[in-house]
Coordinates of C-alpha atoms in Angstrom, one line a residue:
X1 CA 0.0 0.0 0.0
X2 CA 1.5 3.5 -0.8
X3 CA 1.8 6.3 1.3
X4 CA -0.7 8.3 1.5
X5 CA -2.5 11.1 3.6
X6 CA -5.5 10.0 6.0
X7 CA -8.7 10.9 4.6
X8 CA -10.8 13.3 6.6
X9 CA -13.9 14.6 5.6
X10 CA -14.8 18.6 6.3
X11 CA -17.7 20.6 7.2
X12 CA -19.0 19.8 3.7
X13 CA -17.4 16.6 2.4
X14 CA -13.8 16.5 0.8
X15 CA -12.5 19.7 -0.8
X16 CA -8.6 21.3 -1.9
X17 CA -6.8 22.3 -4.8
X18 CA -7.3 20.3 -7.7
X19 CA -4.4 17.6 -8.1
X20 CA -3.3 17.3 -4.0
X21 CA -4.5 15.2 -1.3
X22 CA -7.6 15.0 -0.7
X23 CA -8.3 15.7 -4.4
X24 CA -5.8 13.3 -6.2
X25 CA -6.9 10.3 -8.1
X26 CA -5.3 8.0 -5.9
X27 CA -7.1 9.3 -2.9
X28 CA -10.2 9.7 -5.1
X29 CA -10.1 6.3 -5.7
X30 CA -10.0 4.9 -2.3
X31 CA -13.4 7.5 -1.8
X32 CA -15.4 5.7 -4.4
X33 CA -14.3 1.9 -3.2
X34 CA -15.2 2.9 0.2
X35 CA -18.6 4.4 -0.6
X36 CA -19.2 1.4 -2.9
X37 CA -18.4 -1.0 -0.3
X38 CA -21.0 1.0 2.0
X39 CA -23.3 0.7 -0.7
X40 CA -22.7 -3.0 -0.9
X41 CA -22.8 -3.6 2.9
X42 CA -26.0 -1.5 3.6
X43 CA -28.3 -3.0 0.2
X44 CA -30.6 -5.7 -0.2
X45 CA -29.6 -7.1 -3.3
X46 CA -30.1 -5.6 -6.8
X47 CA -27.1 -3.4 -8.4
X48 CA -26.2 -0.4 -6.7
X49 CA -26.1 3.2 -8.6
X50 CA -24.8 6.5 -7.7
X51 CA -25.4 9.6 -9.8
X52 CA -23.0 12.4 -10.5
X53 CA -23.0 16.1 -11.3
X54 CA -20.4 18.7 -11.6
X55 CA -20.3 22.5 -11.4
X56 CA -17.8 22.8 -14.7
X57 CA -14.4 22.9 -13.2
X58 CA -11.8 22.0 -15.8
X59 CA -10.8 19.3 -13.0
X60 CA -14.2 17.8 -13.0
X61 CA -13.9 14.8 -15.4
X62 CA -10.8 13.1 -14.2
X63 CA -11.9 13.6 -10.7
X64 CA -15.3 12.0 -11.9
X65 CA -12.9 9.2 -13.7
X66 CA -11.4 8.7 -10.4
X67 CA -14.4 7.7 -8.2
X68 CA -15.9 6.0 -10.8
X69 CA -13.0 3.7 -10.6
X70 CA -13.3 2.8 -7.0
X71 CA -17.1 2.7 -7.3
X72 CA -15.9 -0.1 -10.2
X73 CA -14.1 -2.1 -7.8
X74 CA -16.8 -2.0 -5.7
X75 CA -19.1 -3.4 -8.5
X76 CA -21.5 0.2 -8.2
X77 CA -22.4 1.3 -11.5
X78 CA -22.3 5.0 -12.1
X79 CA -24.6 7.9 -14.3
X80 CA -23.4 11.6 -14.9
X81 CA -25.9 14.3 -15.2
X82 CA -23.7 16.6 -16.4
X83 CA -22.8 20.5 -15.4
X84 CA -25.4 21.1 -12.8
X85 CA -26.6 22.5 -9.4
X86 CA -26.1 21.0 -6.1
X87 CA -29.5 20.9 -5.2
X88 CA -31.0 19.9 -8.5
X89 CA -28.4 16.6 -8.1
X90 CA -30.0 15.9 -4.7
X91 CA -33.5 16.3 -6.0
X92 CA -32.7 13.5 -9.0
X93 CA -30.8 11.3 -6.8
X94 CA -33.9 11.3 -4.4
X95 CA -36.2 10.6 -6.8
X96 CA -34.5 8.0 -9.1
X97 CA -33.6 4.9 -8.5
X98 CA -29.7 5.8 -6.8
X99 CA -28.2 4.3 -3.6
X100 CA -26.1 8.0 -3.7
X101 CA -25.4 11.2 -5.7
X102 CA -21.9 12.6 -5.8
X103 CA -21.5 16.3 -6.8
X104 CA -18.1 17.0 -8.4
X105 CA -17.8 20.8 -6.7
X106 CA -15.8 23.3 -4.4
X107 CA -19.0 25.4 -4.2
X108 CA -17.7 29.2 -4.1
X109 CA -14.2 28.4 -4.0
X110 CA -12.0 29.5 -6.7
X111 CA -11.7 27.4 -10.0
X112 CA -8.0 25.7 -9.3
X113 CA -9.9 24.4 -5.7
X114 CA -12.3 21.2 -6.4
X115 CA -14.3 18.8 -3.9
X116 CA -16.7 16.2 -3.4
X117 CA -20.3 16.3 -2.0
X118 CA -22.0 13.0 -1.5
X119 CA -25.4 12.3 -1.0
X120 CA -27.5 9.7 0.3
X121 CA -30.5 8.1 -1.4
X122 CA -32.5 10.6 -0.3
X123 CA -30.6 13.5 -1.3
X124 CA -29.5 14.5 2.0
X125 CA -25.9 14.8 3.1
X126 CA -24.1 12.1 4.8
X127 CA -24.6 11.8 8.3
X128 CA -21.4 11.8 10.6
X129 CA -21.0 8.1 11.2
X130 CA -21.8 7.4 7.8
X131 CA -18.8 10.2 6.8
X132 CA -16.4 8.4 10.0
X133 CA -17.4 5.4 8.2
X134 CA -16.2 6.3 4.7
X135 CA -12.8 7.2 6.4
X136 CA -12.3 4.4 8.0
X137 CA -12.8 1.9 4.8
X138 CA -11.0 4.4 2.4
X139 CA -8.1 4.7 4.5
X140 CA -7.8 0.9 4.8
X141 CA -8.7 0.3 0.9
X142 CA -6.1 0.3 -2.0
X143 CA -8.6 -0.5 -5.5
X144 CA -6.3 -1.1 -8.4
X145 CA -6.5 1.6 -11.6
X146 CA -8.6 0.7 -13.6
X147 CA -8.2 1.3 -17.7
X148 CA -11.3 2.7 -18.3
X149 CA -14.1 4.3 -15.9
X150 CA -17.2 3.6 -17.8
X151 CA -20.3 6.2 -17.4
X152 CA -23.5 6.5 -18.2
X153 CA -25.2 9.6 -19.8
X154 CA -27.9 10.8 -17.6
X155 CA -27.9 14.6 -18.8
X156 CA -32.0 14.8 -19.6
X157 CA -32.5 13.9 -16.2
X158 CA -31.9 18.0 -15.1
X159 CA -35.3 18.4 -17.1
X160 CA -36.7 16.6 -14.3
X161 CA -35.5 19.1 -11.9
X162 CA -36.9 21.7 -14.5
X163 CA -40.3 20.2 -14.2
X164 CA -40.6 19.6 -10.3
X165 CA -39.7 23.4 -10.4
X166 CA -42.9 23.5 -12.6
X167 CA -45.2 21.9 -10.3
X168 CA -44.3 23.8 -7.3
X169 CA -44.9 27.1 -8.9
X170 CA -47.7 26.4 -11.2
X171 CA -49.4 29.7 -11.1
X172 CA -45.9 31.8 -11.5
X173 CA -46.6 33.8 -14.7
X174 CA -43.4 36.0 -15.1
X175 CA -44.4 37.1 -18.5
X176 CA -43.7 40.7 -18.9
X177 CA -41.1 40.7 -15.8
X178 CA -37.4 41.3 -16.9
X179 CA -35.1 39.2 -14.4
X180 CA -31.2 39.3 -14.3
X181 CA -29.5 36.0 -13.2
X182 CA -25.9 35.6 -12.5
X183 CA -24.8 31.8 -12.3
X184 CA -21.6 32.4 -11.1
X185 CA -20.3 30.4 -14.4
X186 CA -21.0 27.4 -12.6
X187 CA -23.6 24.6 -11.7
X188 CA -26.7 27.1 -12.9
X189 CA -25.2 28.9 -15.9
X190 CA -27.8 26.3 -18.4
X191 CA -30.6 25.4 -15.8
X192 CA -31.4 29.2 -14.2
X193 CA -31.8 31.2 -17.6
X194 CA -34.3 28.0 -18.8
X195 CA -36.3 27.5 -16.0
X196 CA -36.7 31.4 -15.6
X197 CA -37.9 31.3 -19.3
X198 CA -39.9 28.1 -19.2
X199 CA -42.0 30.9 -16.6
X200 CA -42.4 33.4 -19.0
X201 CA -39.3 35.3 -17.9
X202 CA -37.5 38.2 -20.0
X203 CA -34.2 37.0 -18.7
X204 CA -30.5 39.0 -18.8
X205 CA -27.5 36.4 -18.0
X206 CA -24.5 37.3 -16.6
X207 CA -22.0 34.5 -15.4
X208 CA -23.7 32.1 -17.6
X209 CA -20.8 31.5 -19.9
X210 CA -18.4 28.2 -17.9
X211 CA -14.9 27.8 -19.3
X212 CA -14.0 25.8 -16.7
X213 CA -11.6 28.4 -15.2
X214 CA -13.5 31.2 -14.8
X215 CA -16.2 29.9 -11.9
X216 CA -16.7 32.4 -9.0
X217 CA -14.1 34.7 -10.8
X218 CA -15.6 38.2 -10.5
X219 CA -19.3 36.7 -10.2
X220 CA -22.0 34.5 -8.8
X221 CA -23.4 35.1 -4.5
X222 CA -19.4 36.1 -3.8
X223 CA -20.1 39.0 -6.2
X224 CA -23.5 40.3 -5.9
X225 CA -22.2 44.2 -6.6
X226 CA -21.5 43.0 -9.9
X227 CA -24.7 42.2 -10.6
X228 CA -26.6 45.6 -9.2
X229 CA -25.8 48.2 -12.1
X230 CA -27.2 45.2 -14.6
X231 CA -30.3 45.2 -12.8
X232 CA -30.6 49.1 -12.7
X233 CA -29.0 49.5 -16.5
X234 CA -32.0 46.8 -17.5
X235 CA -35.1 48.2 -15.5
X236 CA -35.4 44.3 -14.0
X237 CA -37.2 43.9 -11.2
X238 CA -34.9 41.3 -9.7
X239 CA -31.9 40.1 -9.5
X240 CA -30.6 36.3 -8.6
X241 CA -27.0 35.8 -8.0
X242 CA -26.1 32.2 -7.3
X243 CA -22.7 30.4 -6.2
X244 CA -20.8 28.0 -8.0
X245 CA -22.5 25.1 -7.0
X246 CA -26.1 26.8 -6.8
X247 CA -27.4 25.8 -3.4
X248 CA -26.5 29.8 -2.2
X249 CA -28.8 32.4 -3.6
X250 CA -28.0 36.5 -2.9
X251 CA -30.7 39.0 -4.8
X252 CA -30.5 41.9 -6.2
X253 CA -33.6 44.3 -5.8
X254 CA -34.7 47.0 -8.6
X255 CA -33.2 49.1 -6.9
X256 CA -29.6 47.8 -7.2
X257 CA -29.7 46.9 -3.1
X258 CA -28.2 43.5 -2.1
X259 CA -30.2 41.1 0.3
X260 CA -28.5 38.1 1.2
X261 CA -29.5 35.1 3.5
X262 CA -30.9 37.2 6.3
X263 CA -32.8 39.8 4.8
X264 CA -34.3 36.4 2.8
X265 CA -35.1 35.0 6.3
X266 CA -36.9 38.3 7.5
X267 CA -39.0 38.2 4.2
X268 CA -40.2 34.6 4.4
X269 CA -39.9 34.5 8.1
X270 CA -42.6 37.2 8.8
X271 CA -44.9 36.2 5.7
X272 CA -45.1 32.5 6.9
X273 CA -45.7 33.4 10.4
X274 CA -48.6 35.6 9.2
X275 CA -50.1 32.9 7.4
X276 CA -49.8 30.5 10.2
X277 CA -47.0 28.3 7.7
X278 CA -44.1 28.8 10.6
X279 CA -44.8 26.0 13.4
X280 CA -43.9 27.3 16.8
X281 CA -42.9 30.5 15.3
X282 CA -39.5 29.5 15.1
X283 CA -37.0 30.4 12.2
X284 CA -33.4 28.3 12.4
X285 CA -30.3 30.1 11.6
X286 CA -26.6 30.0 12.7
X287 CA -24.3 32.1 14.9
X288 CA -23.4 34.3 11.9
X289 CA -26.3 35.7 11.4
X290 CA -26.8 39.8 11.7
X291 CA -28.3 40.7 14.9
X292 CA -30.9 42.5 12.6
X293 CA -32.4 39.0 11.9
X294 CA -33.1 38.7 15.5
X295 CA -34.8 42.1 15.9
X296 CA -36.7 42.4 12.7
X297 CA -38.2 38.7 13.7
X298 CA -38.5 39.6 16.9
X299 CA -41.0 42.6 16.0
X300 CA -43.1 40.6 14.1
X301 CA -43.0 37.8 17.0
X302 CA -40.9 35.4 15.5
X303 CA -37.9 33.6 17.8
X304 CA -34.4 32.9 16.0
X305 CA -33.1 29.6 17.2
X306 CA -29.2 29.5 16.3
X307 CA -27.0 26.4 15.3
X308 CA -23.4 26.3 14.6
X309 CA -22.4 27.2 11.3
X310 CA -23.0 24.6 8.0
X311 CA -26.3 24.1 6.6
X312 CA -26.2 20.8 7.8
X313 CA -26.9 21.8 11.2
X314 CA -29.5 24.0 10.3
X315 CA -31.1 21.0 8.6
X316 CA -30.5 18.9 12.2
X317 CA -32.5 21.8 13.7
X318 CA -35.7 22.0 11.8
X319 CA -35.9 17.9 11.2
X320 CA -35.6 17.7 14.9
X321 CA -37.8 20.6 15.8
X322 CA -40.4 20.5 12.7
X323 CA -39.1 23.9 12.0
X324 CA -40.1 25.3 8.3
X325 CA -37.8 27.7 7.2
X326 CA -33.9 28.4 8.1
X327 CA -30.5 28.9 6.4
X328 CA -27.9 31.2 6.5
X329 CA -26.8 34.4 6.4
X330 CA -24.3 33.3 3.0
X331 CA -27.2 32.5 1.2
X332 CA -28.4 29.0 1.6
X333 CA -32.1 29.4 2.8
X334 CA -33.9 26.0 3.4
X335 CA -37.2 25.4 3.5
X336 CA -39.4 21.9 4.6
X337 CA -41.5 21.9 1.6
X338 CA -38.1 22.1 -0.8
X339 CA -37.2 18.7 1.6
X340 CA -34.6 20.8 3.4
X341 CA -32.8 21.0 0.2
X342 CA -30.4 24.1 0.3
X343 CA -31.3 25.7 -3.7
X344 CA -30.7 29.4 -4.6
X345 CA -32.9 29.2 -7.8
X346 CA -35.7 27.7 -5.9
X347 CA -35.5 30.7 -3.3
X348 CA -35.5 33.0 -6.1
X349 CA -38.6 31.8 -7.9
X350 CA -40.0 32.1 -4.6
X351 CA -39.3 35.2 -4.2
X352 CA -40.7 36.7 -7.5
X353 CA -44.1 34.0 -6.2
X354 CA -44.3 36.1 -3.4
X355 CA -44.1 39.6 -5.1
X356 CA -46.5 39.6 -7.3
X357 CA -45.7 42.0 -9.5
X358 CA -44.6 44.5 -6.5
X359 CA -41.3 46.0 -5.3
X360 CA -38.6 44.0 -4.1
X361 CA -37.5 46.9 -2.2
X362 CA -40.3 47.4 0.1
X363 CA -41.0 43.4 0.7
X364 CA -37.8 43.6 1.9
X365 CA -37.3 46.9 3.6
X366 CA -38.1 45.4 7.4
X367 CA -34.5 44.0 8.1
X368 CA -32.0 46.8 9.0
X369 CA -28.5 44.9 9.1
X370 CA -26.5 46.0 12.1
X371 CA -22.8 47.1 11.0
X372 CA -20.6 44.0 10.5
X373 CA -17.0 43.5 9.5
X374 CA -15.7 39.5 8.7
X375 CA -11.9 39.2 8.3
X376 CA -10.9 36.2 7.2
X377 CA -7.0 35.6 9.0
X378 CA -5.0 32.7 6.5
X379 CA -3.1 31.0 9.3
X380 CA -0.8 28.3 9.9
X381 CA -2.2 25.7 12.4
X382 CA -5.4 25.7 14.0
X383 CA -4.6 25.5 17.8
X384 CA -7.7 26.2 20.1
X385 CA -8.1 29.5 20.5
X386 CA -8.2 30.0 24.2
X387 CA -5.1 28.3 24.7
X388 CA -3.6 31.1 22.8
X389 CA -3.2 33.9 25.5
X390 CA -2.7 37.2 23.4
X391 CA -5.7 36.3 21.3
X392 CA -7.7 35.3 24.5
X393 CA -6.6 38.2 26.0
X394 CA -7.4 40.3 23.0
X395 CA -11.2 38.0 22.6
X396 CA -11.9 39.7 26.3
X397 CA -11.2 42.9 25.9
X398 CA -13.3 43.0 22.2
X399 CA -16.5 41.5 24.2
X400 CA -16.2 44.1 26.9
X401 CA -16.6 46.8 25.1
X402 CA -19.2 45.9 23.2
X403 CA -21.0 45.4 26.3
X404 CA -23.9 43.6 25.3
X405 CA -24.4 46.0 22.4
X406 CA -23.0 43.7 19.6
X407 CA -21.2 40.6 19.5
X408 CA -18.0 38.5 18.4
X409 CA -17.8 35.4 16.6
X410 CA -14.5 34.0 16.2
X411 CA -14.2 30.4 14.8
X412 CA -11.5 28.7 11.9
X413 CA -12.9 27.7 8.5
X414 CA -13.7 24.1 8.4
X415 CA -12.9 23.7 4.8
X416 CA -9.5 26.3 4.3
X417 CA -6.8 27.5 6.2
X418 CA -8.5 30.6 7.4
X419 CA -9.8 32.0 11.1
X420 CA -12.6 34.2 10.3
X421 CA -13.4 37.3 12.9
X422 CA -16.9 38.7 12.8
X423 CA -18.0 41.9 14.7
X424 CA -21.2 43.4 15.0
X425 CA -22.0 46.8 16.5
X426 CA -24.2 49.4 16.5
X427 CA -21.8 51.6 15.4
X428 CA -19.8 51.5 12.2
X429 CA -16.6 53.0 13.8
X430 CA -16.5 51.0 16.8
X431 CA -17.6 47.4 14.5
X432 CA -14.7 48.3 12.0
X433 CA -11.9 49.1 14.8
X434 CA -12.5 46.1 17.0
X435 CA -12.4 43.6 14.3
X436 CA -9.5 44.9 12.8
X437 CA -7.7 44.6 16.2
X438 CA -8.4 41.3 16.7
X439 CA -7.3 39.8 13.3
X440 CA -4.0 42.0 14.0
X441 CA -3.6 40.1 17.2
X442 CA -4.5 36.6 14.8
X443 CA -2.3 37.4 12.6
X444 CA 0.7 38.3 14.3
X445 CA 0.3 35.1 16.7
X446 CA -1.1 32.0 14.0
X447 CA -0.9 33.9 10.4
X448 CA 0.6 31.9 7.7

């Protein structure tokens, strides 16, 4: 057996640079055995399929080739939809005849990154012990290269996605309604412009053109200023600006103003409530979110419950609860009726459902964001933060003087090298200042 680097899946699955451990064929490889060997173990009988998507990296097909050939040696045939979203791979995978999905994506990361997303048979992410699991097998598994990975063409399956979006909005008439969309150049640069059409949309695409290198570059939920003079320059009434991967959605209102995952929350959060759709009043959302979430809902009688950060845990929280709506503040919004499935273009069509022909701008005018700063600090190691006595030190003295007022989070990335400092005060000045001090502190004591 060679030498090789344990495999050890993030916050959301496997994800690096393109060509190094994690993502190397080798290691690859060993993923796809394991997961077929899962497959194998947890069946009764019949052969076992996974499905696959990508969000049009360059490094997508030998990535896909690798997998494939440990799902070979596992005896676990394999289908390929093609470029597509995250979420419109989970919806397919759940209702077709697959054991698993794989998407082939490093969601808003930049195009040299890649990663893997893997899905179980009914479309939801991996649990834990099912992820623990995977790393145990694939670190003890060495499948042999295979010549040829062999791949079946499952591409018309997106207009299955296309037509469940259909059904659920069967009265959207977006006829005479301009709409700009922004795919990022990735998983949605085909399937948003169509299914906003197939509604009657006069649609203006931007981002919509893949090259494999140009993903996230410039564009997409990372890059929603981009998109704001294209809404103004155009006269549309909205714009939807999606990440790489498409399970993130940021809008654009006719105005040119930005709303992300929060101001998304607030919308739906006090509409539902009002119509008696939001059990227990309760909207999930994680620690990042603006403190204006939790005063806008507060207002209209709503309680926040927070979960650590990842979609997954928001997911945890309203299957265990029976909550209907949560997500983040980065764009994913999840709602029970979409099966807790995270999908920006969804949100969006909602959206426009919900307007009816009136102003984004004053749907959405009841969240007031609270000034916030997020530094992202590259570092070297990843040493708990307490034990690290000038940051500590630096952590107390922050929290005092916001005094109740505002509030720090301070956590590392779970998927790059990064510590990422968020402040929120009331005051611009003060929000700006103490965030900048602490990720001096950072940086002088763990920066790369």
């Amino acid at each position: 057996m060679s030498s090789i680097e344990p495999i050890q899946f993030g916050t959301d699955g496997l994800r690096g640079r393109a060509g190094h451990a994690p993502m190397e064929p080798e290691t690859l490889r060993r993923v796809g055995a394991a997961l077929g060997v899962l497959l194998q173990r947890e069946g009764e009988g019949g052969q076992r399929r996974v499905l696959f998507g990508n969000d049009g990296r360059a490094s997508s097909s030998w990535i896909l080739e690798s997998l494939v050939q440990g799902l070979m040696a596992a005896e676990v045939s394999s289908g390929s939809v093609g470029v597509v979203t995250t979420p419109a791979l989970a919806l397919l995978t759940a209702s077709g005849p697959y054991d698993a999905g794989i998407m082939i994506s490093a969601s808003h990361n930049p195009a040299h990154d890649n990663g893997v997303k893997i899905f179980g048979a009914d479309g939801q992410k991996l649990t834990s012990e099912d992820e623990r699991e995977l790393e145990r097998l694939a670190n003890e598994l060495a499948p042999e290269s295979l010549s040829e990975a062999r791949v079946r063409s499952s591409e018309k399956l997106v207009l299955q996605y296309e037509g469940l979006l259909g059904q659920r909005f069967a009265d959207l008439d977006l006829a005479g309604r301009k709409v700009c969309v922004d795919a990022a150049n990735g998983g949605g640069s085909i399937i948003a412009p169509r299914v906003l059409r197939m509604f009657g949309a006069d649609v203006v695409e931007v981002g919509c053109r893949p090259d494999g290198s140009n993903i996230n570059d410039g564009v997409g939920a990372l890059h929603p200023e981009a998109l704001a003079p294209v809404v103004r320059e155009h006269g549309a009434c909205m714009g939807i600006c999606l990440d790489g991967d498409g399970d993130r959605g940021i809008f654009v209102d006719e105005t040119g103003a930005v709303h992300d995952g929060d101001a998304v929350m607030t919308f739906f959060g006090a509409r539902m409530h009002a119509a008696g759709q939001l059990p227990g009043g309760v909207v999930a959302a994680t620690v990042m979110s603006n403190l204006g979430l939790h005063e806008a809902l507060r207002r209209q009688g709503v309680e926040v419950r927070t979960t650590p950060v990842g979609d997954r845990h928001v997911v945890a929280a309203m299957r265990e609860h029976g909550f209907a709506l949560g997500g983040e503040q980065s764009g994913h919004t999840l709602f029970l009726e979409h099966d807790l499935v995270g999908d920006g273009l969804y949100t969006g069509l909602r959206i426009l459902d919900a307007l009816g022909g009136g102003d984004m701008s004053s749907a959405f005018s009841a969240f007031q964001r609270f000034p916030q700063r997020l530094v992202n600090v590259e570092v070297r190691s990843k040493p708990v933060l307490e034990t690290v006595p000038a940051v500590a030190a630096k952590q107390r003295e922050v929290e005092a003087a916001l005094g109740g007022q505002g509030r720090l989070l301070l956590r590392y990335s779970g998927t790059e090298p990064k510590c990422r400092v968020m402040v929120e005060a009331r005051e611009k000045s003060m929000c700006d200042r103490l965030c900048d001090e602490l990720a001096t502190v950072i940086r002088a004591e763990l920066g790369a």
